[in-house]
Amino acid sequence: CNLHSEAGHFVSRPSLFSESVFQRRTFKKGRIHGAPMGYSDDDGTLAVRIARDAVEAHVAPRTLHTFSVPPHFDEKAGVFVTINQHPEGLLRGCIGYPSPSFPLIKALVEAAEGACEDPRFPPLGKEEADRVVVEVSRLTRPELFEVR
């Protein structure tokens, strides 16, 4: 699969060339009120690998692979997983958690499995898994602001 990332948004595209992972280095470090978002390119790559594995495990069905994750993947974070058809780019499913209710690792798996069962579409089939793009969007912590 090919990986692409932009401003906290990570994408895994199916590859016709090899099973190895290739990453385009176009990630822009996001900043919130002058502070960095706190996730690296490698974190985004790992998040996409986890989400794609969760999608493939869900439709196979099979057990998820084990991933070694950095400690901050155990911190609560909001996340969305989007599945698009490839190469058409049409939406196939999108589910997520806007609030940081679960540790990132759990939110990734739950959102990926949910995207496979998005009620707007028929459930994602095993035969479709190699023809979809998996995107991960990690959300910043919600902040209260006053409107005058």
PDB file of C-alpha atoms in Angstrom:
ATOM      1  CA  CYS A   1       0.000   0.000   0.000  1.00  0.00           C
ATOM      2  CA  ASN A   2       1.098   3.610  -0.476  1.00  0.00           C
ATOM      3  CA  LEU A   3       0.858   6.107   2.365  1.00  0.00           C
ATOM      4  CA  HIS A   4       0.244   9.824   2.045  1.00  0.00           C
ATOM      5  CA  SER A   5      -0.199  12.310   4.860  1.00  0.00           C
ATOM      6  CA  GLU A   6      -1.275  15.938   5.135  1.00  0.00           C
ATOM      7  CA  ALA A   7      -1.850  18.050   8.260  1.00  0.00           C
ATOM      8  CA  GLY A   8      -2.956  15.309  10.640  1.00  0.00           C
ATOM      9  CA  HIS A   9      -4.687  13.434   7.810  1.00  0.00           C
ATOM     10  CA  PHE A  10      -3.183  10.118   6.745  1.00  0.00           C
ATOM     11  CA  VAL A  11      -4.060   7.936   3.754  1.00  0.00           C
ATOM     12  CA  SER A  12      -3.305   4.348   2.739  1.00  0.00           C
ATOM     13  CA  ARG A  13      -3.759   3.576  -0.952  1.00  0.00           C
ATOM     14  CA  PRO A  14      -3.630   0.087  -2.445  1.00  0.00           C
ATOM     15  CA  SER A  15      -0.470  -0.565  -4.438  1.00  0.00           C
ATOM     16  CA  LEU A  16      -0.233  -2.559  -7.628  1.00  0.00           C
ATOM     17  CA  PHE A  17       3.561  -2.629  -7.432  1.00  0.00           C
ATOM     18  CA  SER A  18       4.532  -4.279  -4.150  1.00  0.00           C
ATOM     19  CA  GLU A  19       3.510  -5.216  -0.645  1.00  0.00           C
ATOM     20  CA  SER A  20       6.047  -2.826   0.843  1.00  0.00           C
ATOM     21  CA  VAL A  21       5.065   0.530   2.283  1.00  0.00           C
ATOM     22  CA  PHE A  22       5.960   3.784   0.527  1.00  0.00           C
ATOM     23  CA  GLN A  23       5.337   7.168   2.092  1.00  0.00           C
ATOM     24  CA  ARG A  24       5.133  10.447   0.193  1.00  0.00           C
ATOM     25  CA  ARG A  25       6.668  13.071   2.454  1.00  0.00           C
ATOM     26  CA  THR A  26       4.097  15.829   2.125  1.00  0.00           C
ATOM     27  CA  PHE A  27       3.027  15.897   5.767  1.00  0.00           C
ATOM     28  CA  LYS A  28       2.603  19.417   7.051  1.00  0.00           C
ATOM     29  CA  LYS A  29       3.017  19.727  10.785  1.00  0.00           C
ATOM     30  CA  GLY A  30      -0.245  21.118  12.093  1.00  0.00           C
ATOM     31  CA  ARG A  31      -0.215  23.831  14.736  1.00  0.00           C
ATOM     32  CA  ILE A  32      -2.961  24.706  17.166  1.00  0.00           C
ATOM     33  CA  HIS A  33      -2.654  28.194  18.629  1.00  0.00           C
ATOM     34  CA  GLY A  34       1.106  28.116  17.961  1.00  0.00           C
ATOM     35  CA  ALA A  35       1.649  24.652  19.505  1.00  0.00           C
ATOM     36  CA  PRO A  36       2.519  21.579  17.404  1.00  0.00           C
ATOM     37  CA  MET A  37      -0.119  18.839  17.149  1.00  0.00           C
ATOM     38  CA  GLY A  38       2.210  16.311  18.777  1.00  0.00           C
ATOM     39  CA  TYR A  39       2.097  13.533  16.177  1.00  0.00           C
ATOM     40  CA  SER A  40       4.882  12.726  13.749  1.00  0.00           C
ATOM     41  CA  ASP A  41       4.893  11.342  10.214  1.00  0.00           C
ATOM     42  CA  ASP A  42       5.777   7.946  11.704  1.00  0.00           C
ATOM     43  CA  ASP A  43       2.773   8.184  14.033  1.00  0.00           C
ATOM     44  CA  GLY A  44       0.532   8.852  11.032  1.00  0.00           C
ATOM     45  CA  THR A  45       2.011   5.940   9.130  1.00  0.00           C
ATOM     46  CA  LEU A  46       1.410   3.671  12.114  1.00  0.00           C
ATOM     47  CA  ALA A  47      -2.152   4.963  12.568  1.00  0.00           C
ATOM     48  CA  VAL A  48      -2.963   4.144   8.933  1.00  0.00           C
ATOM     49  CA  ARG A  49      -1.396   0.682   9.219  1.00  0.00           C
ATOM     50  CA  ILE A  50      -3.501  -0.036  12.297  1.00  0.00           C
ATOM     51  CA  ALA A  51      -6.700   1.255  10.646  1.00  0.00           C
ATOM     52  CA  ARG A  52      -6.077  -0.694   7.420  1.00  0.00           C
ATOM     53  CA  ASP A  53      -5.333  -3.862   9.397  1.00  0.00           C
ATOM     54  CA  ALA A  54      -8.548  -3.352  11.377  1.00  0.00           C
ATOM     55  CA  VAL A  55     -10.519  -3.003   8.111  1.00  0.00           C
ATOM     56  CA  GLU A  56      -8.937  -6.125   6.613  1.00  0.00           C
ATOM     57  CA  ALA A  57      -9.372  -8.113   9.848  1.00  0.00           C
ATOM     58  CA  HIS A  58     -13.009  -7.039  10.102  1.00  0.00           C
ATOM     59  CA  VAL A  59     -13.961  -8.167   6.595  1.00  0.00           C
ATOM     60  CA  ALA A  60     -11.814 -11.359   6.519  1.00  0.00           C
ATOM     61  CA  PRO A  61     -12.718 -12.047   9.453  1.00  0.00           C
ATOM     62  CA  ARG A  62      -9.463 -12.613  11.289  1.00  0.00           C
ATOM     63  CA  THR A  63      -7.615 -11.458  14.379  1.00  0.00           C
ATOM     64  CA  LEU A  64      -5.884  -8.088  14.318  1.00  0.00           C
ATOM     65  CA  HIS A  65      -2.113  -8.075  14.057  1.00  0.00           C
ATOM     66  CA  THR A  66      -0.177  -6.877  17.093  1.00  0.00           C
ATOM     67  CA  PHE A  67       1.407  -3.426  16.795  1.00  0.00           C
ATOM     68  CA  SER A  68       4.045  -1.855  18.987  1.00  0.00           C
ATOM     69  CA  VAL A  69       2.770   1.659  19.648  1.00  0.00           C
ATOM     70  CA  PRO A  70       4.323   4.682  21.342  1.00  0.00           C
ATOM     71  CA  PRO A  71       2.921   5.658  24.764  1.00  0.00           C
ATOM     72  CA  HIS A  72       0.911   8.590  23.370  1.00  0.00           C
ATOM     73  CA  PHE A  73      -1.285   6.115  21.418  1.00  0.00           C
ATOM     74  CA  ASP A  74      -2.690   5.221  24.850  1.00  0.00           C
ATOM     75  CA  GLU A  75      -3.856   8.822  25.367  1.00  0.00           C
ATOM     76  CA  LYS A  76      -7.470   9.665  24.574  1.00  0.00           C
ATOM     77  CA  ALA A  77      -7.934  11.248  21.151  1.00  0.00           C
ATOM     78  CA  GLY A  78     -10.689  11.983  18.658  1.00  0.00           C
ATOM     79  CA  VAL A  79     -10.270  10.225  15.331  1.00  0.00           C
ATOM     80  CA  PHE A  80     -12.167   9.467  12.108  1.00  0.00           C
ATOM     81  CA  VAL A  81     -11.497   6.643   9.670  1.00  0.00           C
ATOM     82  CA  THR A  82     -12.720   7.176   6.116  1.00  0.00           C
ATOM     83  CA  ILE A  83     -12.892   4.482   3.452  1.00  0.00           C
ATOM     84  CA  ASN A  84     -13.015   5.552  -0.198  1.00  0.00           C
ATOM     85  CA  GLN A  85     -13.239   3.395  -3.307  1.00  0.00           C
ATOM     86  CA  HIS A  86     -10.034   3.295  -5.338  1.00  0.00           C
ATOM     87  CA  PRO A  87      -9.435   4.664  -7.908  1.00  0.00           C
ATOM     88  CA  GLU A  88     -12.860   6.352  -8.111  1.00  0.00           C
ATOM     89  CA  GLY A  89     -12.469   8.176  -4.802  1.00  0.00           C
ATOM     90  CA  LEU A  90     -16.130   7.666  -3.879  1.00  0.00           C
ATOM     91  CA  LEU A  91     -17.010   7.534  -0.191  1.00  0.00           C
ATOM     92  CA  ARG A  92     -17.524   3.981   1.063  1.00  0.00           C
ATOM     93  CA  GLY A  93     -17.710   4.611   4.797  1.00  0.00           C
ATOM     94  CA  CYS A  94     -16.703   7.110   7.458  1.00  0.00           C
ATOM     95  CA  ILE A  95     -17.078   6.689  11.205  1.00  0.00           C
ATOM     96  CA  GLY A  96     -15.255   8.330  14.057  1.00  0.00           C
ATOM     97  CA  TYR A  97     -15.151   9.803  17.496  1.00  0.00           C
ATOM     98  CA  PRO A  98     -15.089  13.614  17.554  1.00  0.00           C
ATOM     99  CA  SER A  99     -14.441  13.710  21.304  1.00  0.00           C
ATOM    100  CA  PRO A 100     -11.409  12.126  22.957  1.00  0.00           C
ATOM    101  CA  SER A 101     -13.418   9.315  24.581  1.00  0.00           C
ATOM    102  CA  PHE A 102     -11.025   6.395  23.982  1.00  0.00           C
ATOM    103  CA  PRO A 103      -7.273   5.870  23.784  1.00  0.00           C
ATOM    104  CA  LEU A 104      -6.105   6.539  20.217  1.00  0.00           C
ATOM    105  CA  ILE A 105      -5.271   2.873  19.571  1.00  0.00           C
ATOM    106  CA  LYS A 106      -8.796   1.752  20.545  1.00  0.00           C
ATOM    107  CA  ALA A 107     -10.478   4.644  18.710  1.00  0.00           C
ATOM    108  CA  LEU A 108      -8.590   3.738  15.505  1.00  0.00           C
ATOM    109  CA  VAL A 109      -9.734   0.116  15.577  1.00  0.00           C
ATOM    110  CA  GLU A 110     -13.321   0.914  16.559  1.00  0.00           C
ATOM    111  CA  ALA A 111     -13.644   3.661  13.923  1.00  0.00           C
ATOM    112  CA  ALA A 112     -12.137   1.447  11.199  1.00  0.00           C
ATOM    113  CA  GLU A 113     -14.527  -1.400  12.022  1.00  0.00           C
ATOM    114  CA  GLY A 114     -17.407   1.073  12.143  1.00  0.00           C
ATOM    115  CA  ALA A 115     -16.482   2.525   8.754  1.00  0.00           C
ATOM    116  CA  CYS A 116     -16.806  -0.999   7.316  1.00  0.00           C
ATOM    117  CA  GLU A 117     -20.393  -1.038   8.599  1.00  0.00           C
ATOM    118  CA  ASP A 118     -21.358   2.595   7.869  1.00  0.00           C
ATOM    119  CA  PRO A 119     -25.182   2.452   7.778  1.00  0.00           C
ATOM    120  CA  ARG A 120     -25.290   4.650   4.666  1.00  0.00           C
ATOM    121  CA  PHE A 121     -23.757   1.818   2.612  1.00  0.00           C
ATOM    122  CA  PRO A 122     -23.871  -1.978   2.396  1.00  0.00           C
ATOM    123  CA  PRO A 123     -21.235  -3.584   4.651  1.00  0.00           C
ATOM    124  CA  LEU A 124     -17.743  -3.586   3.132  1.00  0.00           C
ATOM    125  CA  GLY A 125     -17.017  -7.002   1.620  1.00  0.00           C
ATOM    126  CA  LYS A 126     -13.785  -8.980   1.775  1.00  0.00           C
ATOM    127  CA  GLU A 127     -13.458  -8.710  -2.017  1.00  0.00           C
ATOM    128  CA  GLU A 128     -13.500  -4.884  -1.761  1.00  0.00           C
ATOM    129  CA  ALA A 129     -10.711  -4.526   0.819  1.00  0.00           C
ATOM    130  CA  ASP A 130      -7.918  -4.352  -1.755  1.00  0.00           C
ATOM    131  CA  ARG A 131      -9.773  -1.679  -3.736  1.00  0.00           C
ATOM    132  CA  VAL A 132     -10.230   0.954  -1.033  1.00  0.00           C
ATOM    133  CA  VAL A 133      -8.254   3.844   0.381  1.00  0.00           C
ATOM    134  CA  VAL A 134      -8.149   4.086   4.174  1.00  0.00           C
ATOM    135  CA  GLU A 135      -7.769   7.571   5.645  1.00  0.00           C
ATOM    136  CA  VAL A 136      -7.175   8.512   9.273  1.00  0.00           C
ATOM    137  CA  SER A 137      -7.923  11.979  10.622  1.00  0.00           C
ATOM    138  CA  ARG A 138      -6.782  12.642  14.165  1.00  0.00           C
ATOM    139  CA  LEU A 139      -8.703  15.466  15.774  1.00  0.00           C
ATOM    140  CA  THR A 140      -7.402  18.065  18.165  1.00  0.00           C
ATOM    141  CA  ARG A 141      -8.872  18.301  21.635  1.00  0.00           C
ATOM    142  CA  PRO A 142     -12.061  20.395  21.609  1.00  0.00           C
ATOM    143  CA  GLU A 143     -11.698  23.829  23.141  1.00  0.00           C
ATOM    144  CA  LEU A 144     -14.429  26.007  24.548  1.00  0.00           C
ATOM    145  CA  PHE A 145     -14.539  29.482  23.114  1.00  0.00           C
ATOM    146  CA  GLU A 146     -16.860  32.399  23.771  1.00  0.00           C
ATOM    147  CA  VAL A 147     -18.893  34.091  21.059  1.00  0.00           C
ATOM    148  CA  ARG A 148     -19.847  37.707  21.680  1.00  0.00           C
TER     149      ARG A 148
END
